[in-house]
Structures are given as C-alpha cells and as structure tokens.
CSV table of N, CA and C in Angstrom, one decimal:
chain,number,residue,atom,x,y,z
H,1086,UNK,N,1.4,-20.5,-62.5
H,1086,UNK,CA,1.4,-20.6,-61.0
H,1086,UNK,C,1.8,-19.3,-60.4
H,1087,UNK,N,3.1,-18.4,-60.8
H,1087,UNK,CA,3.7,-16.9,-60.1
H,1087,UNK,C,2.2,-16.1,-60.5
H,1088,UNK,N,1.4,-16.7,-61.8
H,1088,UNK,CA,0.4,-15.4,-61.6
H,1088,UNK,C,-0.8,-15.5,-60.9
H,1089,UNK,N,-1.1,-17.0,-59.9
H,1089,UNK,CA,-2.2,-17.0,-59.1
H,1089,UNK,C,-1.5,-16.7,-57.7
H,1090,UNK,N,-0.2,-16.9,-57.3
H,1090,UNK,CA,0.7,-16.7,-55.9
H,1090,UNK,C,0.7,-14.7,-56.5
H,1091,UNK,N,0.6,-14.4,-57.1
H,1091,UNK,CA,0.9,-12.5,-57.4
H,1091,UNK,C,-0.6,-12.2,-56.9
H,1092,UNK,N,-1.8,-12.9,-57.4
H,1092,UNK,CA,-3.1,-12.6,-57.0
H,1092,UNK,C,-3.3,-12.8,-55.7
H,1093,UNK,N,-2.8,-13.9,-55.0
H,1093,UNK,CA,-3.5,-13.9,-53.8
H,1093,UNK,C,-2.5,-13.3,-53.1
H,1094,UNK,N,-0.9,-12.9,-53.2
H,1094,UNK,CA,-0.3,-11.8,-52.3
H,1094,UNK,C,-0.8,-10.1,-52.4
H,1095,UNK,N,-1.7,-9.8,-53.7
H,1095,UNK,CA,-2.3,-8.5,-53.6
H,1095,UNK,C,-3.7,-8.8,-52.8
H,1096,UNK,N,-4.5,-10.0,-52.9
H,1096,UNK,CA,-5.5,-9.8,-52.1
H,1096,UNK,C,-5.1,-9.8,-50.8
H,1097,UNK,N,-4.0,-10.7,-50.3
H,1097,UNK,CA,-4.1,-10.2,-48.7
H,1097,UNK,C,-3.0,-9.1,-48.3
H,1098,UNK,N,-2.6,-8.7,-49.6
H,1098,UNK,CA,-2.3,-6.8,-49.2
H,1098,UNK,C,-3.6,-6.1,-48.9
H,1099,UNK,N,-4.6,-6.2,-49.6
H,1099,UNK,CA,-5.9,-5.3,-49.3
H,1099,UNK,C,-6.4,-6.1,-48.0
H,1100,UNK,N,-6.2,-7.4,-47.8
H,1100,UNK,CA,-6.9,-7.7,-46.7
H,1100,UNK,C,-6.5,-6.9,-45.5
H,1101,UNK,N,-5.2,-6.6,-45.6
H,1101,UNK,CA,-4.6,-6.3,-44.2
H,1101,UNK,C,-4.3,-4.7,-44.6
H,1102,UNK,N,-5.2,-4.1,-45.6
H,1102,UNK,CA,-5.1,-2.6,-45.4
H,1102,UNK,C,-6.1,-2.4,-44.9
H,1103,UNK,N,-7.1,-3.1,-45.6
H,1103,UNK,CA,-8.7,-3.0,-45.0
H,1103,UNK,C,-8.8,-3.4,-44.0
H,1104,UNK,N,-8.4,-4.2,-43.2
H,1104,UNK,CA,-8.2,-4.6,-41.8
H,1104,UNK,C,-7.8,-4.0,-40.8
H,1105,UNK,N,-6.5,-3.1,-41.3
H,1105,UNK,CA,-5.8,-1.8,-40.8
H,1105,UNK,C,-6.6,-0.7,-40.7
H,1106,UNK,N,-7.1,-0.3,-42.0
H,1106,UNK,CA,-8.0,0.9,-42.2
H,1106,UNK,C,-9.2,0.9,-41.6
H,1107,UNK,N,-10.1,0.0,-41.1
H,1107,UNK,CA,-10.9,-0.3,-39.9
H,1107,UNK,C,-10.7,-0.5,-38.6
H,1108,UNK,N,-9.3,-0.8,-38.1
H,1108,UNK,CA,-9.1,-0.6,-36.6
H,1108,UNK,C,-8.6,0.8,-36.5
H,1109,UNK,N,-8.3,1.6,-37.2
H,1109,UNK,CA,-7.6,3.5,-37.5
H,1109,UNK,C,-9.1,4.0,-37.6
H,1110,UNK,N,-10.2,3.3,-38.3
H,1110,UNK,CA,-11.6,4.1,-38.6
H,1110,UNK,C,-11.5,3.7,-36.9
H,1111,UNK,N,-12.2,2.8,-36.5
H,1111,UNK,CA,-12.6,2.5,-35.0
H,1111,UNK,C,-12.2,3.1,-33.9
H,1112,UNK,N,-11.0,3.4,-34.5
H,1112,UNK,CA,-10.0,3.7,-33.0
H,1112,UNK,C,-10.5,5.6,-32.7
H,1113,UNK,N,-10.0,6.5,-34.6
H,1113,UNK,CA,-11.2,7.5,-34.1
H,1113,UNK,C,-12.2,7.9,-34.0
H,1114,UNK,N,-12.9,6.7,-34.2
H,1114,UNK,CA,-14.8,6.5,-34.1
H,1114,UNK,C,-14.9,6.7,-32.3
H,1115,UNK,N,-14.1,5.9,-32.3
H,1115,UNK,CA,-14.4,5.5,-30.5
H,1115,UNK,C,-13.8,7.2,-29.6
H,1116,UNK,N,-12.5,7.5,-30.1
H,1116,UNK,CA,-11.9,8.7,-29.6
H,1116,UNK,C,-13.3,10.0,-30.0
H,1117,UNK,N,-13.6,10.0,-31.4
H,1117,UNK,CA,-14.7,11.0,-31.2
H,1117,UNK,C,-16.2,11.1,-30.7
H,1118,UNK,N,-16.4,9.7,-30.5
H,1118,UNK,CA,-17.6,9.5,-29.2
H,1118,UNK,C,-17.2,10.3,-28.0
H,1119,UNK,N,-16.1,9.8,-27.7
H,1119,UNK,CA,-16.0,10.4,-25.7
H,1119,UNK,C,-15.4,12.1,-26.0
H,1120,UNK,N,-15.0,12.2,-27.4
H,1120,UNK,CA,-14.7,13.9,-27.6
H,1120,UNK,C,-16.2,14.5,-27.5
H,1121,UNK,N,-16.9,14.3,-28.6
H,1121,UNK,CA,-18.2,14.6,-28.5
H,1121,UNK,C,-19.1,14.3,-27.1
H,1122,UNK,N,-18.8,13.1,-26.1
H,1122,UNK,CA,-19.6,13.3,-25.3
H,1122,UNK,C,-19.2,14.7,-23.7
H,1123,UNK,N,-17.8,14.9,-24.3
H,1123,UNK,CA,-16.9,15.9,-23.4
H,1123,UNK,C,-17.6,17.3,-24.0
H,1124,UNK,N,-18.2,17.0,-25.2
H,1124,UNK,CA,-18.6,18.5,-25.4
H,1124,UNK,C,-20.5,18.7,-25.7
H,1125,UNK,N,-20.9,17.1,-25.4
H,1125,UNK,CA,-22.2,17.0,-24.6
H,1125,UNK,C,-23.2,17.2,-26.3
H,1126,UNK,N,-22.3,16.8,-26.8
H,1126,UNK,CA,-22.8,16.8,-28.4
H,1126,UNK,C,-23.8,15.6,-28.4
H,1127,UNK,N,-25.0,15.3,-28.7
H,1127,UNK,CA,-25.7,14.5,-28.9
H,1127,UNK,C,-25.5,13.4,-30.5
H,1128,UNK,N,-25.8,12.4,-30.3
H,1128,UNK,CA,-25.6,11.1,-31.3
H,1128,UNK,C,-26.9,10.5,-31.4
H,1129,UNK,N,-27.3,10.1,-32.4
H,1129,UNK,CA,-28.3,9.2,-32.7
H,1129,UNK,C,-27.8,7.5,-32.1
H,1130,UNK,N,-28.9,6.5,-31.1
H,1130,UNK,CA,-28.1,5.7,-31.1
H,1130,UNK,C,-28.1,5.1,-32.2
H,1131,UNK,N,-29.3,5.1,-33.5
H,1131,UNK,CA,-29.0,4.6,-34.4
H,1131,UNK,C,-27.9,4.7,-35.4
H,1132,UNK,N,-27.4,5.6,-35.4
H,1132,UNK,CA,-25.7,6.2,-35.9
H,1132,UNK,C,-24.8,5.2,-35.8
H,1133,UNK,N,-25.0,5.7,-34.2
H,1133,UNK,CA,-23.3,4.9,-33.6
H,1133,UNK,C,-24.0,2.9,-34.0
H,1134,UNK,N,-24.9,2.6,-33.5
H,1134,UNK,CA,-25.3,1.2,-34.3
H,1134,UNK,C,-25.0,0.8,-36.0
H,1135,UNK,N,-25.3,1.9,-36.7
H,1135,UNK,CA,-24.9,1.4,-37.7
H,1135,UNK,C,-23.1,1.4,-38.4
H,1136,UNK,N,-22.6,2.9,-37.7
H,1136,UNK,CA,-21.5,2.9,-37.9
H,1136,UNK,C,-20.6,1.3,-37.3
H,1137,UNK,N,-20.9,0.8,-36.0
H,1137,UNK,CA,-20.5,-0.3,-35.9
H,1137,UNK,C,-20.5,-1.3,-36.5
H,1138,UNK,N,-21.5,-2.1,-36.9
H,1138,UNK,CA,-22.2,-2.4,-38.0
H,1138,UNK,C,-21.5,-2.4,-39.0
H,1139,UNK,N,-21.1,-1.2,-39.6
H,1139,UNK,CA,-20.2,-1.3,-40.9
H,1139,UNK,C,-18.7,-1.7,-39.9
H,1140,UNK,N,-18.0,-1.2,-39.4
H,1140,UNK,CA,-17.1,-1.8,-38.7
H,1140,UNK,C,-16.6,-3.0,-38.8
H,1141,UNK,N,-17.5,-3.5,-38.3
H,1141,UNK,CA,-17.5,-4.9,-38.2
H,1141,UNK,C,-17.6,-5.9,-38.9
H,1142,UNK,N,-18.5,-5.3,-40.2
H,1142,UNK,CA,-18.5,-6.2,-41.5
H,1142,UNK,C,-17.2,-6.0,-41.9
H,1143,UNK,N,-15.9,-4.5,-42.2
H,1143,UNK,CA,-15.1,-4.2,-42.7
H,1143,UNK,C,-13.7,-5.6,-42.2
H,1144,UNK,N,-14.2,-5.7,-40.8
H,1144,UNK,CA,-13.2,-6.7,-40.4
H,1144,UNK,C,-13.1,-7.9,-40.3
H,1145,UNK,N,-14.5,-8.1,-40.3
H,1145,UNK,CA,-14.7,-9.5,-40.4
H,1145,UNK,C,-14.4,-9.9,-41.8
H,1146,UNK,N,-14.9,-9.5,-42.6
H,1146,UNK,CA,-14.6,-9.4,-43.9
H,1146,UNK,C,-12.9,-10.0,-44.5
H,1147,UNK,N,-12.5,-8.5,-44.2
H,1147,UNK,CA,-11.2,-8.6,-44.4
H,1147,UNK,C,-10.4,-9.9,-43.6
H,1148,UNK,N,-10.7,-10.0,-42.4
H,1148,UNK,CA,-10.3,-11.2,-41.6
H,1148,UNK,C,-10.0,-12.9,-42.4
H,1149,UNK,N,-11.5,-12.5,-42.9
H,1149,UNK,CA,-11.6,-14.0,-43.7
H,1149,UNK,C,-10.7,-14.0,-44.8
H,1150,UNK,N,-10.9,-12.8,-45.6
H,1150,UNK,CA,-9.9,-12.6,-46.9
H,1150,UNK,C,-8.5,-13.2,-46.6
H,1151,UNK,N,-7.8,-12.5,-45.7
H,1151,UNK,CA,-6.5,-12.4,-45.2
H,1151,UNK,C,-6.2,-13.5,-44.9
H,1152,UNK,N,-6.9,-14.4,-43.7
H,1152,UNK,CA,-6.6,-16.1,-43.4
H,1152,UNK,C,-6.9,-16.9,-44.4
H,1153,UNK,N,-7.5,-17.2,-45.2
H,1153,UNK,CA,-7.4,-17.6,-46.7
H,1153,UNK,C,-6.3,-17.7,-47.5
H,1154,UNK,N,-6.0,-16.2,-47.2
H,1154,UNK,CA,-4.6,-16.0,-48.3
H,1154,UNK,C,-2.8,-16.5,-47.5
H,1155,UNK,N,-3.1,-16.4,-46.1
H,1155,UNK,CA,-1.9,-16.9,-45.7
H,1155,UNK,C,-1.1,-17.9,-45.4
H,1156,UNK,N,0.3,-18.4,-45.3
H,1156,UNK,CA,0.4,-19.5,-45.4
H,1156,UNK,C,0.1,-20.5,-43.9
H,1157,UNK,N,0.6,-21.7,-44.0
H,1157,UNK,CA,0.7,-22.7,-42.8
H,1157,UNK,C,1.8,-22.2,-41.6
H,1158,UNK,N,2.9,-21.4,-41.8
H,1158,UNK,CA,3.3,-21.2,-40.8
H,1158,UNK,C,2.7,-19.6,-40.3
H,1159,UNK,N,2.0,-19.2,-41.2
H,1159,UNK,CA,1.7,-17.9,-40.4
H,1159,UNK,C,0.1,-18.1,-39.7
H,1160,UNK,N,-0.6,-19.3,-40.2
H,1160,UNK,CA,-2.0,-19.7,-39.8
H,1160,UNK,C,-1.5,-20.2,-37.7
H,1161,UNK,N,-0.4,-21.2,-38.2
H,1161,UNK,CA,0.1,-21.4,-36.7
H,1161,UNK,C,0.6,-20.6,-36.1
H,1162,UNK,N,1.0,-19.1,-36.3
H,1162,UNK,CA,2.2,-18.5,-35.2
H,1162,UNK,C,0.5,-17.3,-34.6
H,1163,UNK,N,-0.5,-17.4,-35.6
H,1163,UNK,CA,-1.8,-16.8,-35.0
H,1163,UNK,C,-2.3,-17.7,-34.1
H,1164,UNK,N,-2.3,-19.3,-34.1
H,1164,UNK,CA,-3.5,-20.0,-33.6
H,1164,UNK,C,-2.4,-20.2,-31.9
H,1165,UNK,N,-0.9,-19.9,-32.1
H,1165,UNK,CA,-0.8,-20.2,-31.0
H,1165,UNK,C,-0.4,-18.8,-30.3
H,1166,UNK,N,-0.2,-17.7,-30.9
H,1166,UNK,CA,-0.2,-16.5,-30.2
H,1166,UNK,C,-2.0,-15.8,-29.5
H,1167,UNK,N,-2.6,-16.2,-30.3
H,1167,UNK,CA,-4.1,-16.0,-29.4
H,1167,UNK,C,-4.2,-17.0,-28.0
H,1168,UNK,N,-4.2,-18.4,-28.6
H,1168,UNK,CA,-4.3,-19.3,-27.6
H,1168,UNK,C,-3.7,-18.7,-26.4
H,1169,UNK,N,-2.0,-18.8,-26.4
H,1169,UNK,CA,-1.2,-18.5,-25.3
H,1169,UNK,C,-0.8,-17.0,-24.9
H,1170,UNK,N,-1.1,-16.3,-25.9
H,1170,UNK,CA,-1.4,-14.9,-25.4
H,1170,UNK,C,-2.0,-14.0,-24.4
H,1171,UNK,N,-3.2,-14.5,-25.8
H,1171,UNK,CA,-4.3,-13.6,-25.5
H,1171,UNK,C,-5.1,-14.3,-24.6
H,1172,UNK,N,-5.2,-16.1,-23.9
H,1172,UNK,CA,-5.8,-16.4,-22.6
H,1172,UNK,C,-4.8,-16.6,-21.8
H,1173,UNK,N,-3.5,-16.3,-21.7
H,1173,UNK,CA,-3.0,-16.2,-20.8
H,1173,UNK,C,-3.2,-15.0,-20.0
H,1174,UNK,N,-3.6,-13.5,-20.9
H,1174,UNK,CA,-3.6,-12.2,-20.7
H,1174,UNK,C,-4.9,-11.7,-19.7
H,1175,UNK,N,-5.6,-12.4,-21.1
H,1175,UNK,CA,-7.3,-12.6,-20.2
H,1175,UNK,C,-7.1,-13.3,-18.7
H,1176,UNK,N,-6.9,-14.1,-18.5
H,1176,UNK,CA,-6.5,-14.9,-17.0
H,1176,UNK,C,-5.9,-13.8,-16.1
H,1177,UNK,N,-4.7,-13.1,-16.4
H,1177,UNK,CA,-4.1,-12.0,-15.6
H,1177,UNK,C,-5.0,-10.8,-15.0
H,1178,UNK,N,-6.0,-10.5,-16.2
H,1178,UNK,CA,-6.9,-9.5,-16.4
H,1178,UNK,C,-7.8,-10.2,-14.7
H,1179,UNK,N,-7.8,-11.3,-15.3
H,1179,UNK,CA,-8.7,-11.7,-14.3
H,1179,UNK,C,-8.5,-11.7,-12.6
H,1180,UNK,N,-7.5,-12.1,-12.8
H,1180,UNK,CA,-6.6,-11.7,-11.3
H,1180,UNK,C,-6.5,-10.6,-10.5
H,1181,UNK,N,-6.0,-9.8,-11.9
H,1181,UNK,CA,-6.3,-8.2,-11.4
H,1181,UNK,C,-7.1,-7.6,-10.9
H,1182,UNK,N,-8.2,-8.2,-11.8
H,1182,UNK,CA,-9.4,-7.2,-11.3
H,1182,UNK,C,-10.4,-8.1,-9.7
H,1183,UNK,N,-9.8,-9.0,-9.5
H,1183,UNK,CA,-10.1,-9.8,-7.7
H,1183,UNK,C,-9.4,-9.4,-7.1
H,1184,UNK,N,-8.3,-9.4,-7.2
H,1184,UNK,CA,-7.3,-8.5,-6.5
H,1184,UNK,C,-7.7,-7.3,-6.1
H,1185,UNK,N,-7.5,-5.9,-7.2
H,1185,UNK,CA,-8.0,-4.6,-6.6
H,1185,UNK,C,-9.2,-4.1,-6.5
H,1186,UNK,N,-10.3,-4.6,-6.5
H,1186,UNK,CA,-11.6,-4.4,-5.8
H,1186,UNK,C,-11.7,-3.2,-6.1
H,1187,UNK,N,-13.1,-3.0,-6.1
H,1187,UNK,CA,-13.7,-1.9,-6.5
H,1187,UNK,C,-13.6,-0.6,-5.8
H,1188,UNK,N,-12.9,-0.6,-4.1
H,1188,UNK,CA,-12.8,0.8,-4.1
H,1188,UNK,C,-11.9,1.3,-3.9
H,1189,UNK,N,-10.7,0.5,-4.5
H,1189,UNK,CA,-9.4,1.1,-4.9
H,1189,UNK,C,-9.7,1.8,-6.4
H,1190,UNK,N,-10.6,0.6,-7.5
H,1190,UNK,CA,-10.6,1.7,-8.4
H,1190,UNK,C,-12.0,3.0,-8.4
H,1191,UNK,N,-12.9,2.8,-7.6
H,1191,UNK,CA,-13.5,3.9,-7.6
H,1191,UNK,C,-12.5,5.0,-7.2
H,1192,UNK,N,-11.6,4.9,-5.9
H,1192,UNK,CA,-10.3,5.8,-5.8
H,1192,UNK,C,-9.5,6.5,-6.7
H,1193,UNK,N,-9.2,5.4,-7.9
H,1193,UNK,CA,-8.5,5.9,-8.9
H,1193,UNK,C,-9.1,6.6,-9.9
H,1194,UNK,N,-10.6,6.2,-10.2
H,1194,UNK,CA,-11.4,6.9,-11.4
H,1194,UNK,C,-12.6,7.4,-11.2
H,1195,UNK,N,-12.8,7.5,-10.0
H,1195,UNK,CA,-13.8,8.0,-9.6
H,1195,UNK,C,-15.1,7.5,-9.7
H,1196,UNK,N,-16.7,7.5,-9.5
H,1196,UNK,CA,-17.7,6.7,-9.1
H,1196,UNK,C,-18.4,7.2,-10.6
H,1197,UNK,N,-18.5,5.6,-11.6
H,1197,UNK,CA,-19.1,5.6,-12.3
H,1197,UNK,C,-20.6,4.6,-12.8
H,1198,UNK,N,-21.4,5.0,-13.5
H,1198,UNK,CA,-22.1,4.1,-13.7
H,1198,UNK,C,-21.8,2.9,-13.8
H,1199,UNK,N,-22.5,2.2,-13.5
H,1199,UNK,CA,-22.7,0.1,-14.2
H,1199,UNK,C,-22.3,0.0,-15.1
H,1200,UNK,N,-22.5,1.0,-16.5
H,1200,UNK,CA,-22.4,0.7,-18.1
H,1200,UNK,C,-20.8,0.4,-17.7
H,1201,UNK,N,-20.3,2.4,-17.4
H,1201,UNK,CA,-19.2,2.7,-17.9
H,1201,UNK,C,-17.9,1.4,-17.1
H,1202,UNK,N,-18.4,1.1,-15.7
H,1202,UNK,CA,-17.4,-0.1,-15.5
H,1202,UNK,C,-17.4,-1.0,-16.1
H,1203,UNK,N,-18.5,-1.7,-16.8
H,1203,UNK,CA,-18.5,-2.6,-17.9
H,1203,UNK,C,-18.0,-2.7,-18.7
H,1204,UNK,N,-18.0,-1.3,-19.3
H,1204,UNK,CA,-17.1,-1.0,-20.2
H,1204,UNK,C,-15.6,-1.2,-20.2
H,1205,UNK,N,-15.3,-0.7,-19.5
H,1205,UNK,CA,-13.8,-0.2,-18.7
H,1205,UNK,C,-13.4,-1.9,-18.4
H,1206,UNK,N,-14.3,-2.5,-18.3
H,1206,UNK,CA,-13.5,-3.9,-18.3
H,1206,UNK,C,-14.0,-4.7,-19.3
H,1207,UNK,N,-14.4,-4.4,-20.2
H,1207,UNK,CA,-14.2,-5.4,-21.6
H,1207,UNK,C,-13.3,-5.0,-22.3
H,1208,UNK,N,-13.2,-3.4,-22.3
H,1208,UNK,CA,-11.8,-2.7,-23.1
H,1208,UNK,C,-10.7,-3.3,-22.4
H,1209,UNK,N,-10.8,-3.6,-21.0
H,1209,UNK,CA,-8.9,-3.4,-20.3
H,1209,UNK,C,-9.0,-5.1,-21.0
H,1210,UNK,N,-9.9,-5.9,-20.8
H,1210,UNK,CA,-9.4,-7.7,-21.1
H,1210,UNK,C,-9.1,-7.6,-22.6
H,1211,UNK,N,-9.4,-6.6,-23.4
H,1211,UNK,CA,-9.7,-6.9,-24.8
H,1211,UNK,C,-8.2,-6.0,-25.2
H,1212,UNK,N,-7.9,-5.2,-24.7
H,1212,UNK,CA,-6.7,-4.3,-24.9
H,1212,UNK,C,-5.4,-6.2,-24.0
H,1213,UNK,N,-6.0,-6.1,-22.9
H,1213,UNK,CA,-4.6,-7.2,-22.6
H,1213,UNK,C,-4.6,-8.4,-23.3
H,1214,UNK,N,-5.8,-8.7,-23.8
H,1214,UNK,CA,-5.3,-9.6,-25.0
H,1214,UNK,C,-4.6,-9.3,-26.0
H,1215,UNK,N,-4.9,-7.9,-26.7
H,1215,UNK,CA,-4.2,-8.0,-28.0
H,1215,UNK,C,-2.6,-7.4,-27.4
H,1216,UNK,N,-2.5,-7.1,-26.0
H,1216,UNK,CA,-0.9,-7.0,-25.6
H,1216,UNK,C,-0.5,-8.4,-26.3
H,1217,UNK,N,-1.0,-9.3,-25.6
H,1217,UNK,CA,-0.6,-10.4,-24.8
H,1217,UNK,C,-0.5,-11.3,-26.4
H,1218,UNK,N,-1.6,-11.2,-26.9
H,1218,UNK,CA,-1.2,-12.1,-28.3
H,1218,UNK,C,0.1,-11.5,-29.0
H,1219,UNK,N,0.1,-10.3,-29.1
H,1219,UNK,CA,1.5,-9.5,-29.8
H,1219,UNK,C,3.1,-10.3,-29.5
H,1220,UNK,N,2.2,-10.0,-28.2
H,1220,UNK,CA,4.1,-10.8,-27.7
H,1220,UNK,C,4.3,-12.3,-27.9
H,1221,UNK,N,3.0,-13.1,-27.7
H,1221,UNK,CA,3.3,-14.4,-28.1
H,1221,UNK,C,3.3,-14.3,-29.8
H,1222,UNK,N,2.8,-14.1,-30.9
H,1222,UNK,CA,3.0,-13.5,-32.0
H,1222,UNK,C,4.6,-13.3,-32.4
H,1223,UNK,N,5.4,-12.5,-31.7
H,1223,UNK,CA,6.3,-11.9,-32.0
H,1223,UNK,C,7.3,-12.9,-31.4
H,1224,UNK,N,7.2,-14.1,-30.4
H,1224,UNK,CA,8.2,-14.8,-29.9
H,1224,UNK,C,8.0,-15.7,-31.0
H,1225,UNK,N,6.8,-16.3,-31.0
H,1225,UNK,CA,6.7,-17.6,-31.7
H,1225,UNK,C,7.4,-17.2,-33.2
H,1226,UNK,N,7.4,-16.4,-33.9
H,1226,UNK,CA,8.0,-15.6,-35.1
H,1226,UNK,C,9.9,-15.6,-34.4
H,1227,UNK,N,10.0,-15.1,-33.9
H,1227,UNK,CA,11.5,-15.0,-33.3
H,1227,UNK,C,12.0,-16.7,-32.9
H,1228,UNK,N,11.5,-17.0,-32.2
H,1228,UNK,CA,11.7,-18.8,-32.1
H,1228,UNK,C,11.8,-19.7,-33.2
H,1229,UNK,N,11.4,-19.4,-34.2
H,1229,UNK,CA,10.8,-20.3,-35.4
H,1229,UNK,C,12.2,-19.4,-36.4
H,1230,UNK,N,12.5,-18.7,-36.0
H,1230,UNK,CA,13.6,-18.2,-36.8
H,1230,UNK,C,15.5,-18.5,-36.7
C-alpha cells in the first residue's frame, strides 16, 4: 500500500512541476511576443499557434495527472475556490468594466485596436479570476484548519 501512495505522490510531484513549468514557459512566451513585437521582430503565425498548442497540451495534461492524484479535501478546497473566487472575481471584472467605459480607458492606455481591447479584457477577467480563486483557495485551506 506505502508503495502505490509513494507512486502517486511522485506523480503529482511532476504533475505540478509540469504544470508550473508551463505557466513560467507561457508567461515568457507571452512577455517575449510584446518584447519582440516592441522591436518589430516578425513571427510566423504558425509558430506562435503551435507553440500554444504545445502549451496547452503541457497543462491540460498535467491538470488531469494532478486531480487524479489528489485527495477529497484538496479536490473540494479547488471546486469551491473557483466556484466562489474565480465567479465572484469575474462578476467584479464585470462591473468594472460598465462602470469605467471606454473613454476613461482610452484616457488611460491610449486608442487601440479591437483585437488589443479584447485582449486586454480576457487577460484582466482571467488574471482576476486566478486573484480571486487564490484567496478563496487560501481561506477555505485556513478555515478547514
């Protein structure tokens, strides 16, 4: 029995390196897109498609590994830190962005294309979710203790 509980606590050690090690690849995938686009360096879009591509397999991947391997109270301090987090967060996101209207932030960032607001607002809801799950994450973990 200690030597199948030793197997599945090394697999979801790698789960959550490889899980780690793909949000650190991403994070300077994404930082050296807007470096290289500051120095007007050209990309294949087929590149950046496939680099995401792998990305995304690396996480998904790992994802499934990792929830497999963990226990019942750590399966729940996820299912209710997303829930109450991350849509409570999204909801705020939402607020915000009715609230300050577009030419306070054209004011603040100046007049961009369609894409790049698009952008700029799936990162800000997707960045305030994973605030927002963290902290529910981290109570529900502190409450339960």
């Amino acid at each position: 029995m200690s030597e199948n509980v030793g197997r599945q606590a090394r697999r979801q050690a790698i789960a959550q390196r490889v899980l780690f090690g793909a949000f650190i690849l991403g994070f300077v995938s994404g930082a050296g897109y807007y470096v290289a686009k500051d120095l007007r360096i050209a990309m294949s879009p087929l590149l950046l498609s496939a680099g995401c591509a792998v990305l995304l397999l690396l996480a998904v991947g790992s994802s499934i590994v990792y929830w497999r391997n963990i226990d019942e109270a750590a399966r729940e301090a996820h299912k209710f830190a997303w829930f109450w987090g991350g849509s409570s967060a999204m909801l705020l996101t939402l607020l915000v962005a009715l609230l300050v209207g577009d030419t306070r932030l054209v004011a603040v960032m100046g007049q961009q294309s369609p894409a790049e607001w698009f952008s700029f607002g799936v990162t800000t809801v997707i960045a305030a979710q994973l605030i927002g799950y963290g902290l529910a994450w981290a109570g529900w973990w502190l409450r339960q203790r």
